[in-house]
XYZ file of C-alpha atoms in Angstrom:
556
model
C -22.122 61.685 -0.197
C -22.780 57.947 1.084
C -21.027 55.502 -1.613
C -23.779 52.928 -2.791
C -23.085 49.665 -1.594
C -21.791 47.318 -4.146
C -23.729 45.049 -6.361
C -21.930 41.751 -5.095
C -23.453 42.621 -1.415
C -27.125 42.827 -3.061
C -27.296 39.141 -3.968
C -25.903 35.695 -3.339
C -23.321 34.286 -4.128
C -24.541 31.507 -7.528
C -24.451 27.675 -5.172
C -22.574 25.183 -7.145
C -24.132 22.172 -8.727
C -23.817 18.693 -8.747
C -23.306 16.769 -12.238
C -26.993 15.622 -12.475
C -28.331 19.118 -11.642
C -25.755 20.285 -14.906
C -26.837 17.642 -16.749
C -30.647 18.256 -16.600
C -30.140 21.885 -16.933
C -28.422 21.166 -20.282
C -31.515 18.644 -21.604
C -34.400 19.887 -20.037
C -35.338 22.890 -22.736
C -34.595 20.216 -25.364
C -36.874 17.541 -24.256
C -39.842 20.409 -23.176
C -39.575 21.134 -26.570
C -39.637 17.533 -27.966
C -42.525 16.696 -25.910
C -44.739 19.730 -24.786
C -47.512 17.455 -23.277
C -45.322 16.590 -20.625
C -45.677 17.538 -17.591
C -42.830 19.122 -15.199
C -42.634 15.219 -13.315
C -42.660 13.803 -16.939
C -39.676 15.743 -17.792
C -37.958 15.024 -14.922
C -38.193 11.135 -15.162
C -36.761 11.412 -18.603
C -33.876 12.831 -17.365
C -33.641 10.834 -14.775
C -33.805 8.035 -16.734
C -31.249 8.916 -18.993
C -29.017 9.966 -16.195
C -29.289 6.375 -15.195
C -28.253 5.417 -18.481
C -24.955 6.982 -18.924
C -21.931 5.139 -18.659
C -19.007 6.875 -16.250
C -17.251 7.859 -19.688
C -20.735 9.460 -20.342
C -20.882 11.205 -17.390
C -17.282 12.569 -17.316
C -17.701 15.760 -18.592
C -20.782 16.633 -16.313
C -18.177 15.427 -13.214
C -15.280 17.723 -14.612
C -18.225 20.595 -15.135
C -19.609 19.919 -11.163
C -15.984 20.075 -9.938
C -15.034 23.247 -12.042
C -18.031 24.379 -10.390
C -17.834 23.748 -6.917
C -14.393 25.067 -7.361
C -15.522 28.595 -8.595
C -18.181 28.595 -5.606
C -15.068 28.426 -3.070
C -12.930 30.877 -4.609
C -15.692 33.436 -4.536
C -16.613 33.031 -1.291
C -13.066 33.057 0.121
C -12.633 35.747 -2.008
C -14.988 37.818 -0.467
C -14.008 36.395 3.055
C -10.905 37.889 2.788
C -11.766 41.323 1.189
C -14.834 42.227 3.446
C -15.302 45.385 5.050
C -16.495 46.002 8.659
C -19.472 47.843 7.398
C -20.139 46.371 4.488
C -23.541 44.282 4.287
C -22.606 40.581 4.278
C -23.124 38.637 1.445
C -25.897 35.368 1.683
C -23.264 32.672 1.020
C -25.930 30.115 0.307
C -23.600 27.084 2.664
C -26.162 24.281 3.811
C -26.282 24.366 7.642
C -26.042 21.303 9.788
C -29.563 20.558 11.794
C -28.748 20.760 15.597
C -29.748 17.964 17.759
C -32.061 20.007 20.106
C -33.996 21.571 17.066
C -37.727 21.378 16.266
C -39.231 19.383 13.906
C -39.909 21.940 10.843
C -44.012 22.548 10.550
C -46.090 20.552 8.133
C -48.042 21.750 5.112
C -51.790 20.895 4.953
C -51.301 17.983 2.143
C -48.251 16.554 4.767
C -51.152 16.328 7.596
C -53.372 14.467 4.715
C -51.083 12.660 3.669
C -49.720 11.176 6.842
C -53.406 10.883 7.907
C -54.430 8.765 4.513
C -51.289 7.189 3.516
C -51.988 3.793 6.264
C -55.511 3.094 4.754
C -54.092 3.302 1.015
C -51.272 0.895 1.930
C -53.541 -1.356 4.011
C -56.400 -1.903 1.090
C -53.497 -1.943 -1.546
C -50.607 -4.116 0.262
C -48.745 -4.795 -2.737
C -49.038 -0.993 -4.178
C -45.547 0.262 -4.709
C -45.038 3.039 -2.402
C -45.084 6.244 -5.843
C -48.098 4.589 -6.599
C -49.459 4.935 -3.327
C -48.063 8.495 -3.013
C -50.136 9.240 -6.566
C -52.982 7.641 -5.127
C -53.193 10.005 -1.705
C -52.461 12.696 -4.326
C -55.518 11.743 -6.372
C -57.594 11.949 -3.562
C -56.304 15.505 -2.250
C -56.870 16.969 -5.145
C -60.673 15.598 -5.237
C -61.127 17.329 -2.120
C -63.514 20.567 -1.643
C -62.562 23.874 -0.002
C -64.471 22.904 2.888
C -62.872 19.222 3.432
C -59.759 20.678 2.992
C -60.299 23.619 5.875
C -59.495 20.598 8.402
C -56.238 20.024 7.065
C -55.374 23.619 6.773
C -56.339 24.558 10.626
C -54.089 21.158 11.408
C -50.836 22.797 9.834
C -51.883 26.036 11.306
C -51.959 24.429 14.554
C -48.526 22.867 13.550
C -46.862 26.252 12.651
C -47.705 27.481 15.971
C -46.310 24.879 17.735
C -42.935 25.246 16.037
C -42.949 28.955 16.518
C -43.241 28.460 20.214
C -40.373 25.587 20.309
C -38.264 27.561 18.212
C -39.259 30.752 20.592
C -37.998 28.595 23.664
C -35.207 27.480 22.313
C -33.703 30.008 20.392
C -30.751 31.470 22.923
C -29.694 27.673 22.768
C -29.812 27.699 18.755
C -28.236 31.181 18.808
C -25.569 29.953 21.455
C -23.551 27.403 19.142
C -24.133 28.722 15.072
C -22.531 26.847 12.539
C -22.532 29.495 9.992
C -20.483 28.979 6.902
C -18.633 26.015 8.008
C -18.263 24.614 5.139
C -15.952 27.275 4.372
C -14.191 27.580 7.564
C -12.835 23.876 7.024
C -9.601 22.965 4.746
C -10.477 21.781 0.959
C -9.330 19.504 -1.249
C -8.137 20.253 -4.533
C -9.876 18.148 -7.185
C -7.825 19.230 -9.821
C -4.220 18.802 -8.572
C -1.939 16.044 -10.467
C -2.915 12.051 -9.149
C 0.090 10.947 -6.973
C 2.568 8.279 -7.507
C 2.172 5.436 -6.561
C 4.566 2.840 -4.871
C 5.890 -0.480 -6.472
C 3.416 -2.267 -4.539
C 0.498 -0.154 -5.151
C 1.031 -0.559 -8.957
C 1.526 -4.388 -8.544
C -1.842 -4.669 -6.485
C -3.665 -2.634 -9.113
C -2.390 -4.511 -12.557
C -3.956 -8.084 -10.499
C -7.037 -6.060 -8.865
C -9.338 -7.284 -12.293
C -7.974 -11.170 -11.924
C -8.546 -11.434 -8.255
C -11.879 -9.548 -8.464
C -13.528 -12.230 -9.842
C -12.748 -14.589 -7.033
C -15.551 -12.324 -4.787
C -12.969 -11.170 -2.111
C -12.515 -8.525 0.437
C -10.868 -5.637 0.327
C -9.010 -6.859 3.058
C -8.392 -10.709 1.849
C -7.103 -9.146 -1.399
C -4.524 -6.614 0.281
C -3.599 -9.574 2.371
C -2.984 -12.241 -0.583
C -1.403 -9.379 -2.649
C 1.195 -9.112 0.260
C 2.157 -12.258 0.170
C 2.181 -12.885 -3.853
C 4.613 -9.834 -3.495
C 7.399 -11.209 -0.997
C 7.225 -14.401 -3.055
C 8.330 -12.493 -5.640
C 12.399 -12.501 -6.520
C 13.998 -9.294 -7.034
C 14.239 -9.530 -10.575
C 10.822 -9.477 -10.833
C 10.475 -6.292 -8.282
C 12.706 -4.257 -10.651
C 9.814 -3.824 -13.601
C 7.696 -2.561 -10.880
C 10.248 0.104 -9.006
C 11.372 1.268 -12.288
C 7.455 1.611 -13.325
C 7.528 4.041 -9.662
C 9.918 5.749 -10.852
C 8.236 6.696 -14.230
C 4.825 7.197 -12.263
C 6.965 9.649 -9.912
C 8.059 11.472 -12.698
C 5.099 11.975 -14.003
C 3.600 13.538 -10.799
C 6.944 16.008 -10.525
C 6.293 17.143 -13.766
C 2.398 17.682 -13.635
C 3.260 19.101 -10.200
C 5.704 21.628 -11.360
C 3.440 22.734 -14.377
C 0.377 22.550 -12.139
C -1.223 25.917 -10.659
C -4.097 25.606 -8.105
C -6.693 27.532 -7.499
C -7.479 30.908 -6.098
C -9.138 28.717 -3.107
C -6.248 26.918 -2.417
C -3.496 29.897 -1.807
C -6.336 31.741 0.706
C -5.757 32.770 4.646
C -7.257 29.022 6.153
C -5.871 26.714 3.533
C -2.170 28.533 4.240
C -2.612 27.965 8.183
C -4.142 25.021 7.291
C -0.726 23.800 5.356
C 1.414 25.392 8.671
C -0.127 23.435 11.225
C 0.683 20.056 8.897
C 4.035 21.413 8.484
C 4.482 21.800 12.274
C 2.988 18.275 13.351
C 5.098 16.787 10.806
C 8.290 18.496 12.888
C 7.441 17.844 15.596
C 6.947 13.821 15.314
C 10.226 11.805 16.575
C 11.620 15.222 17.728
C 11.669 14.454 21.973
C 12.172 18.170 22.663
C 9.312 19.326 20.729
C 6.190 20.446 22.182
C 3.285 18.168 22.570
C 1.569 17.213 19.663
C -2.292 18.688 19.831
C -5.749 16.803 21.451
C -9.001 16.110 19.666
C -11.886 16.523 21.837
C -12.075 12.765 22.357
C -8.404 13.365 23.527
C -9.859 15.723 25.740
C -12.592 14.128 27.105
C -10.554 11.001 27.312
C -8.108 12.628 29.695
C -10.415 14.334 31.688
C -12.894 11.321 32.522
C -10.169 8.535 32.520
C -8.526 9.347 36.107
C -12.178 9.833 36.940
C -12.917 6.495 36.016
C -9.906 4.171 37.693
C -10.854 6.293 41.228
C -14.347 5.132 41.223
C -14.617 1.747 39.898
C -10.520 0.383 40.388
C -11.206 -2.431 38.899
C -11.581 -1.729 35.490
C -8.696 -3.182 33.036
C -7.777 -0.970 30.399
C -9.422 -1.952 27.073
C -12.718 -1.919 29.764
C -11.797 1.705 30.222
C -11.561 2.697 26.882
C -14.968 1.122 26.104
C -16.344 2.642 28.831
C -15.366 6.207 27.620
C -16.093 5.280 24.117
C -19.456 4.668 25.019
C -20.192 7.829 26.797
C -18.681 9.987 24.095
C -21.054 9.105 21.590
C -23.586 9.107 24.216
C -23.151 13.198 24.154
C -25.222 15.365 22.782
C -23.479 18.715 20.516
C -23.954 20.793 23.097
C -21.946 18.839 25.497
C -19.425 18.041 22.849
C -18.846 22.018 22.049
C -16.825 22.453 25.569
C -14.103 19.461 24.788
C -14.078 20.818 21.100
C -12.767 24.411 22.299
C -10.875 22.698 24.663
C -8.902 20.983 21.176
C -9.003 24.227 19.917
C -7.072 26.213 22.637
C -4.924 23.136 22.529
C -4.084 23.533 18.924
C -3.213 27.456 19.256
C -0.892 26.080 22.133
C 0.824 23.375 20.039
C 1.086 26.450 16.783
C 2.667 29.169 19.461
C 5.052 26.524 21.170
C 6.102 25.006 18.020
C 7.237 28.263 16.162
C 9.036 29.437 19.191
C 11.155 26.112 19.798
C 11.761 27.009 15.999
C 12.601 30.367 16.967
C 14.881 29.173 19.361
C 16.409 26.443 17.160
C 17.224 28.740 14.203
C 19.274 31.565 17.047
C 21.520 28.490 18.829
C 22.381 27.499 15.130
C 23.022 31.281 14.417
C 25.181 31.986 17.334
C 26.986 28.526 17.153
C 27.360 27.387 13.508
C 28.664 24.418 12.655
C 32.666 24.351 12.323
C 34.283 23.868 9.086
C 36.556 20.486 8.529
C 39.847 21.638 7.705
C 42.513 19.356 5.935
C 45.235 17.595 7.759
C 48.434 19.346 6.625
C 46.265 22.821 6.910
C 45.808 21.980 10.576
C 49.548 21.048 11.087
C 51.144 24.037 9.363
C 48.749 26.650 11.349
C 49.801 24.908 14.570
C 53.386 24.692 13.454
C 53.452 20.770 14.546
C 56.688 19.048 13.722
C 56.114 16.824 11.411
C 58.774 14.302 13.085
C 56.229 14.440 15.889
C 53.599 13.329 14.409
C 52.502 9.805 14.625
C 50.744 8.843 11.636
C 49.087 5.864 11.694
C 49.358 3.436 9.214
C 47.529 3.198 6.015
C 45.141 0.105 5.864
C 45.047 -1.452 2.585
C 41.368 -2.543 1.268
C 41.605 -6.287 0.187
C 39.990 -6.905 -3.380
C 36.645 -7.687 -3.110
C 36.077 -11.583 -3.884
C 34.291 -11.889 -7.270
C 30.772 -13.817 -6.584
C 29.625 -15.553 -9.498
C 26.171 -14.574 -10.393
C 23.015 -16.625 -9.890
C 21.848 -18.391 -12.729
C 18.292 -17.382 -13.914
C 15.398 -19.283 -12.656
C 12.928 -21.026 -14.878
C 9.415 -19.302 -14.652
C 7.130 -20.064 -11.964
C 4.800 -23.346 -12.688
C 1.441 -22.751 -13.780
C -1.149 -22.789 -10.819
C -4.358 -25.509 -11.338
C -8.095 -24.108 -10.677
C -7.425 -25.904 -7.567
C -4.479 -24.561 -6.545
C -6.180 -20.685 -6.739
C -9.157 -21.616 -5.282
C -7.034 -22.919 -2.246
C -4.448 -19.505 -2.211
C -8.237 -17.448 -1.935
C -9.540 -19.622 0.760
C -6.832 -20.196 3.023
C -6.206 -16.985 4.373
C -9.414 -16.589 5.506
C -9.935 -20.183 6.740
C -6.794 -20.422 8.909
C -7.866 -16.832 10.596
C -11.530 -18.146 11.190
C -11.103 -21.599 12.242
C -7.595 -21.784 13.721
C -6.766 -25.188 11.894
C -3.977 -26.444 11.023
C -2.701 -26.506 7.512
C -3.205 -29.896 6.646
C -7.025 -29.869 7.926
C -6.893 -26.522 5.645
C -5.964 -28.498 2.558
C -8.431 -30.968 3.436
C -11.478 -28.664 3.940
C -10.500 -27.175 0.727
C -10.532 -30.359 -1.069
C -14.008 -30.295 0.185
C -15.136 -27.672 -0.770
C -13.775 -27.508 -4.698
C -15.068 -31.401 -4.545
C -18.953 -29.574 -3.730
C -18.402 -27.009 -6.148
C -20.586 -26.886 -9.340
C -19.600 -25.926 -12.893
C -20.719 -22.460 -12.571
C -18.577 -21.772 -9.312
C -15.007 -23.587 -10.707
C -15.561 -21.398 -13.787
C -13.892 -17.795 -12.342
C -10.920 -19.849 -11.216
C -10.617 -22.335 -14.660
C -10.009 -18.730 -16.582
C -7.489 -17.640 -13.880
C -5.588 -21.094 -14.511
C -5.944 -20.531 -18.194
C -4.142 -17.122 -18.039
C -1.912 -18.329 -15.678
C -0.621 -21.553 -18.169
C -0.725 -18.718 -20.769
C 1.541 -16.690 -19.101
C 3.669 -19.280 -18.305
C 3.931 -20.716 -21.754
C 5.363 -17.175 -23.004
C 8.004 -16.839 -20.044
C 9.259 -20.333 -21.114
C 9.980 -19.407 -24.018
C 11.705 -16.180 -23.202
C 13.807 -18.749 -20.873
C 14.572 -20.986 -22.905
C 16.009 -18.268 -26.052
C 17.758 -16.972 -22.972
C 19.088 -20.646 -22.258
C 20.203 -21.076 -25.341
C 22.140 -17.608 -25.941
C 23.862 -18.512 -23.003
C 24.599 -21.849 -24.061
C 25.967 -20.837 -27.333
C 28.107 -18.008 -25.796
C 29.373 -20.755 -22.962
C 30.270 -23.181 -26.403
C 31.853 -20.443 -28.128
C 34.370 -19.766 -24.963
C 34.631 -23.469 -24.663
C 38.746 -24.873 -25.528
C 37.288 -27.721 -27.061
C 35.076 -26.277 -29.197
C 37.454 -23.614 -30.420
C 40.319 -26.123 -31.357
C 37.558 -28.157 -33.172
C 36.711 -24.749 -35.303
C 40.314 -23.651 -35.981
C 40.487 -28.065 -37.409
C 37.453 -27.707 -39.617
C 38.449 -24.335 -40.925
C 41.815 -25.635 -42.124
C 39.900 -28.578 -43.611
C 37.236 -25.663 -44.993
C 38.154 -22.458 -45.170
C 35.945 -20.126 -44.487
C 33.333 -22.551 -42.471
C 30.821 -20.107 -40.534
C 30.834 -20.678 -36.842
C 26.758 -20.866 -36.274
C 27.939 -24.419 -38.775
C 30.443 -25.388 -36.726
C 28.349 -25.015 -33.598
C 25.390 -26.882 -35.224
C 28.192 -29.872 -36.159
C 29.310 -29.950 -32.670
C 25.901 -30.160 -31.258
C 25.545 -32.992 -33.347
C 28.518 -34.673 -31.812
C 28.616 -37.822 -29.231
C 29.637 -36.406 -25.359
C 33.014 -38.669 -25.924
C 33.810 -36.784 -29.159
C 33.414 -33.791 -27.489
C 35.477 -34.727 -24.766
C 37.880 -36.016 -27.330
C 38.317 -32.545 -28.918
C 38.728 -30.961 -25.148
C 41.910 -33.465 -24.306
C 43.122 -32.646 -27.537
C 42.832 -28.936 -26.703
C 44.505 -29.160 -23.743
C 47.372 -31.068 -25.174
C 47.811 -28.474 -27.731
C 48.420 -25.680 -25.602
C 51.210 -27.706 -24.592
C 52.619 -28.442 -28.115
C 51.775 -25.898 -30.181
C 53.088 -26.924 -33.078
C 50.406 -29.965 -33.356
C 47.907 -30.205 -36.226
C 44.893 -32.300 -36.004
C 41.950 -32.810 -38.395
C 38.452 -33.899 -37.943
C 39.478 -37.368 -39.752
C 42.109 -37.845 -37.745
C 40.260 -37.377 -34.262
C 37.623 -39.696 -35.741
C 39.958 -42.470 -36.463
C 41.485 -41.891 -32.716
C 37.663 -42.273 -31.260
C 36.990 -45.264 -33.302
């Protein structure tokens, strides 16, 4: 008795949706029922209306629902990839196929032919019609049509199916020749739910500035390119808040990362090779006795029509060369392409086999000649019965005391920066690249330029300078508490000071020092000096007392 086929073999495999298509799946009974005199278009340009509406927090949930998805699409087909039988009846695995260069045109209906045929006199005696308008209007007029005017649109597209029946007729050992069936699928995937990875010192730096900088309209590339060089200006000091900020971030990916299980998708037969083959170019790079790394088929094409190239036109320098070849690569149709792409192909299975045997290979010499153990000195002599007399050891170096530096005072915060002076950090980059001037004509053609400016245009870089002053009116404060910590601590250790303390607390006992300290703030540079002699002079009589009154009759 024949087993029935299974179920899953009767019907496709569910396509995954995008977060609109979710989105108006969700709303569309609602808003049929809210308004059920709207039509099927009606309905849709609500939703598309409120689609357009939705802020990205808004449309989270219908992004996390597409990707949950998309990812339940791939594990089902790999799924079945892996556990189909030879006889069993393949599965439709709705993939969308890639059109092929040398394929028809696909047949038009009758309205297409009408519509193609009546569109130009719509637009001509409407010219400022908006093009759904016009579309409505050649709409109007199909649908006012009779049976009979409509017979000679109908015997058009018949005429039109034919014809594609005959190209497709012609051409279909060519179409059959290079399928691209599930290809999608054959491809490695990405795993939109895996952990976000750390990011570098830098990377954080560039991203905390990306909002301030943003609103000076630069490039992409003007604002990696400033960012660079805002970040080797900066001392080490500041660096440290932004590696130790790495390090957290770095953490935090470990972590996720260890508590983080992908999908079914991920662990199947192509993503696994998939992971191999990066594993094995990663080997073999700076390695000079592994095998050559893989070709592309540009690769391959490059090296087959290069040394064609140089014999008939000698000539040619190099960069002409490669523009030469560049050109005639995209100048290839897919068919043509196909050959140098199994050409990469068989070169990749060479790289894969070659690789794991010089791995092979590697792992055996290690085997059969493993690294020999150290073994310690008097070990060595006693199992070689060395006289120790013999032995000439040589003498032991002694490592000199490293001289103490003294460390480097803080630096006061970085001056504010004027409107002018940003405007000129975002302009000169790109004005020395474009113009080649010097830096002085730079400066001047800036001053220019701000000079021309209007109100409107200084006002991006008049907030930046007003964040900047604020920012530097908190780090000088932060300096100057640290200042004056450091001043009091360098008082407190000072000889004068401390002989003036031990005087006023025989004249007071129990004086606090933060008194003392503000006294001898208060003092003259000469009485302070006065107090230091006196200190010095004490620690060669000890058995001196002075008072405050007396050291004030001295000065005067």
């Amino acid at each position: 008795m024949e087993s029935a086929p299974s179920s899953r073999s009767r019907e496709a495999l569910a396509p995954h949706k995008n977060a609109y298509m979710h989105f108006s799946q969700t709303r569309r009974h609602e808003l049929s029922v809210a308004n059920p005199s709207w039509s099927v278009q009606q309905v849709s340009a609500e939703l598309g209306r409120q689609w357009k509406a939705l802020t990205t927090a808004e449309r989270k949930p219908w992004v996390e629902l597409a990707q949950f998805d998309k990812a339940r699409f791939h594990t089902e087909a790999h799924q079945y990839m892996n556990q189909q039988q030879p006889d069993e009846e393949p599965v439709q695995i709705p993939v969308k196929r890639k059109k092929q260069s040398n394929e028809p045109r696909q047949p038009d209906t009758a309205y297409i032919c009408f519509w193609k045929s009546q569109r130009p006199e719509v637009v001509a005696a409407n010219p400022l019609l908006a093009a759904p308008l016009v579309s409505k209007e050649v709409g109007r007029q199909w649908r006012a049509l009779s049976d009979d005017e409509r017979q000679v649109w109908e015997d058009m597209a018949a005429r039109d199916k034919l014809r594609f029946q005959e190209e497709i007729a012609r051409l279909q050992p060519t179409l059959a020749a290079t399928p691209e069936v599930l290809s999608a699928l054959k491809t490695p995937l990405k795993d939109p739910f895996a952990p976000k990875p750390a990011k570098t010192a830098f990377q954080l730096f560039m991203s905390h500035n990306r909002e301030s900088f943003m609103l000076l309209n630069m490039t992409i590339n003007e604002f990696r390119a400033e960012m660079s060089q805002l970040w080797k200006r900066l001392s080490d000091a500041d660096k440290t808040e932004w590696h130790d900020l790495a390090k957290e971030d770095r953490r935090r990916y470990e972590t996720e990362m260890n508590a983080y299980k992908p999908p079914a998708y991920m662990e199947s037969v192509i993503q696994r090779s998939h992971k191999r083959m990066e594993e094995l170019r990663r080997m073999a790079r700076g390695h000079a006795a592994a095998p050559r790394l893989p070709m592309n088929a540009y690769n391959c094409y490059l090296s087959t029509k290069r040394q064609e190239l140089v014999d008939h036109r000698p000539g040619l320098k190099n960069p002409e060369i490669m523009r030469e070849i560049g050109v005639s690569w995209k100048a290839l149709s897919d068919d043509e392409r196909a050959y140098y792409q199994v050409k990469a192909d068989e070169d990749v299975e060479r790289f894969r086999v070659e690789m794991e045997t010089h791995i092979a290979q590697k792992n055996d010499e290690e085997a059969a000649n493993p690294p020999t153990k150290w073994r310690s000195r008097k070990r060595k002599e006693s199992e070689e019965q060395v006289d120790v007399l013999e032995v000439v050891r040589k003498p032991l170096r002694v490592k000199e005391p490293a001289v103490s530096r003294k460390k480097r005072k803080s630096a006061p915060p970085r001056r504010p920066k004027t409107a002018y002076n940003l405007m000129y950090m975002s302009k000169r980059t790109e004005l020395l690249a474009t113009y080649q001037m010097s830096h002085n004509e730079c400066s001047a053609l800036c001053g220019r330029l701000w000079r021309q400016m209007s109100e409107t245009e200084r006002e991006p870089y008049k907030r930046m300078a007003a964040e900047d002053k604020r920012r530097y009116e908190a780090e000088l404060q932060v300096y100057n508490a640290q200042q004056e910590q450091a001043n009091k601590k360098t008082m407190g250790n000072s000889a004068g000071f401390c002989h003036f303390l031990e005087a006023k607390r025989r004249e007071k006992e129990g004086i606090p020092k933060d008194e003392a300290a503000a006294i001898w703030q208060e003092m003259s540079e000469p009485h302070q000096l006065l107090w230091t002699e006196l200190a010095h002079d004490n620690n060669q009589k000890t058995n001196v007392e002075t008072t405050s009154t007396e050291v004030l009759e001295a000065l005067l």
